[in-house]
């Protein structure tokens, strides 16, 4: 079977094509920590990158490799390294490739923990400028000769701002900057960052790709578009052993995964693999549910404001329509002063009060009192986070039940 098959067909048949024992349709869960070699030269060759093989499960495992290959196929990329969590992937993308004094331009609308780890990187000597990534002009203004990387998310959480993805891609490729796109909120079914010239794609596999809230995981995919041969931070020992196109992802596997140690377990890789088979189906339903709910909430007299890229009133509605196959499952909304945010949430019966997103079930959380609580009132105000803001991750329930749940709770 070739790569020209459709998105879901490709994922469904991916394990089988690796020819597992007994004609199994899934890659088995390989729990071995280490691999033995009949001839010690085989082990030596693996260590010297002369042949592809397995040595120790921290840096490579066949069950995890099968998932990595699926993510590569979904993203139409070159190669993928999986991690224990999305955060381990994000940390490794920076730790593996940048040095003290290198400069990153990052979107100011980042996932809270991503913003927080960036703060830690600043403390150990990496320079980071946070700018509003919805307008390329802000990226241009922040550029310096030692800028090495631009880091953005597709749809930001919880405000749903959409980055100026295509313009940033053009700018990064002109200036030879590593363009990192966190595709978690869209997933490769809705958006392929390779189409806007991304260099590296991050996915939290915990969210839509795994999709069932039962396994943590993360990944970095190299699209093959960045010129690693001329990147100054590649370790000399790798240059002598690895083909130029694979220098970036190899350094990520060695420094980020092998040395960093944020390894995905084979059990979690299996759960995520199975979950990913229905990514397209789940997202079709999620996007359809979310668009209907966004319109419903926007019309409701007790709702002050709805943030969802699928609404014509959204500031980046046009970019989202041009680039995405759907508008995703994440929205946020502010309530009118006539209704208390926590009272409203407690009335919901189908929607679960929970901090995750990208689950099959609809999940809601009061933003100011939970995920943005640590920031304090002043910084929340600066970021436009209203005290009544609710983040909603829309699931695949029957839309009638979701509409009924919101209708009975909004009074
Ligand atoms: C959840 C999330 C992450 C972190 O992923 P984990 O798997 O929870 O570590 C990173 N980026 C975005 C956009 C996310 O939503």
mmCIF file of C-alpha atoms and ligand atoms in Angstrom, residues 85-88 90 111 114 153 157 182 184-185 204-207 216-217 357, ligand 1:
data_model
loop_
_atom_site.group_PDB
_atom_site.id
_atom_site.type_symbol
_atom_site.label_atom_id
_atom_site.label_comp_id
_atom_site.label_asym_id
_atom_site.label_seq_id
_atom_site.Cartn_x
_atom_site.Cartn_y
_atom_site.Cartn_z
ATOM 1 C CA UNK A 85 3.897 13.592 27.242
ATOM 2 C CA UNK A 86 3.353 16.608 25.030
ATOM 3 C CA UNK A 87 5.357 18.677 27.520
ATOM 4 C CA UNK A 88 8.329 16.282 27.261
ATOM 5 C CA UNK A 90 8.111 20.599 23.835
ATOM 6 C CA UNK A 111 -0.625 26.549 26.526
ATOM 7 C CA UNK A 114 4.470 25.685 27.639
ATOM 8 C CA UNK A 153 0.350 26.980 18.404
ATOM 9 C CA UNK A 157 -6.097 27.713 24.425
ATOM 10 C CA UNK A 182 2.289 22.886 18.163
ATOM 11 C CA UNK A 184 -2.259 19.712 19.265
ATOM 12 C CA UNK A 185 -5.431 21.759 19.020
ATOM 13 C CA UNK A 204 0.297 16.168 22.453
ATOM 14 C CA UNK A 205 -0.847 12.623 21.660
ATOM 15 C CA UNK A 206 -2.819 12.785 24.910
ATOM 16 C CA UNK A 207 -5.403 14.979 23.205
ATOM 17 C CA UNK A 216 -0.418 10.439 27.961
ATOM 18 C CA UNK A 217 1.967 10.950 25.057
ATOM 19 C CA UNK A 357 -9.355 18.525 26.396
HETATM 20 C C1 LIG B 1 -2.093 19.553 26.495
HETATM 21 C C2 LIG B 1 -1.224 20.348 25.629
HETATM 22 C C3 LIG B 1 0.167 20.210 25.691
HETATM 23 C C4 LIG B 1 0.828 19.281 26.678
HETATM 24 O O1 LIG B 1 0.543 17.968 26.429
HETATM 25 P P1 LIG B 1 0.611 16.839 27.603
HETATM 26 O O2 LIG B 1 0.499 15.582 26.829
HETATM 27 O O3 LIG B 1 -0.527 17.093 28.529
HETATM 28 O O4 LIG B 1 1.934 17.015 28.261
HETATM 29 C C5 LIG B 1 0.935 20.964 24.846
HETATM 30 N N1 LIG B 1 0.386 21.828 23.973
HETATM 31 C C6 LIG B 1 -0.935 21.996 23.874
HETATM 32 C C7 LIG B 1 -1.481 22.962 22.897
HETATM 33 C C8 LIG B 1 -1.795 21.268 24.705
HETATM 34 O O5 LIG B 1 -3.118 21.457 24.637
#
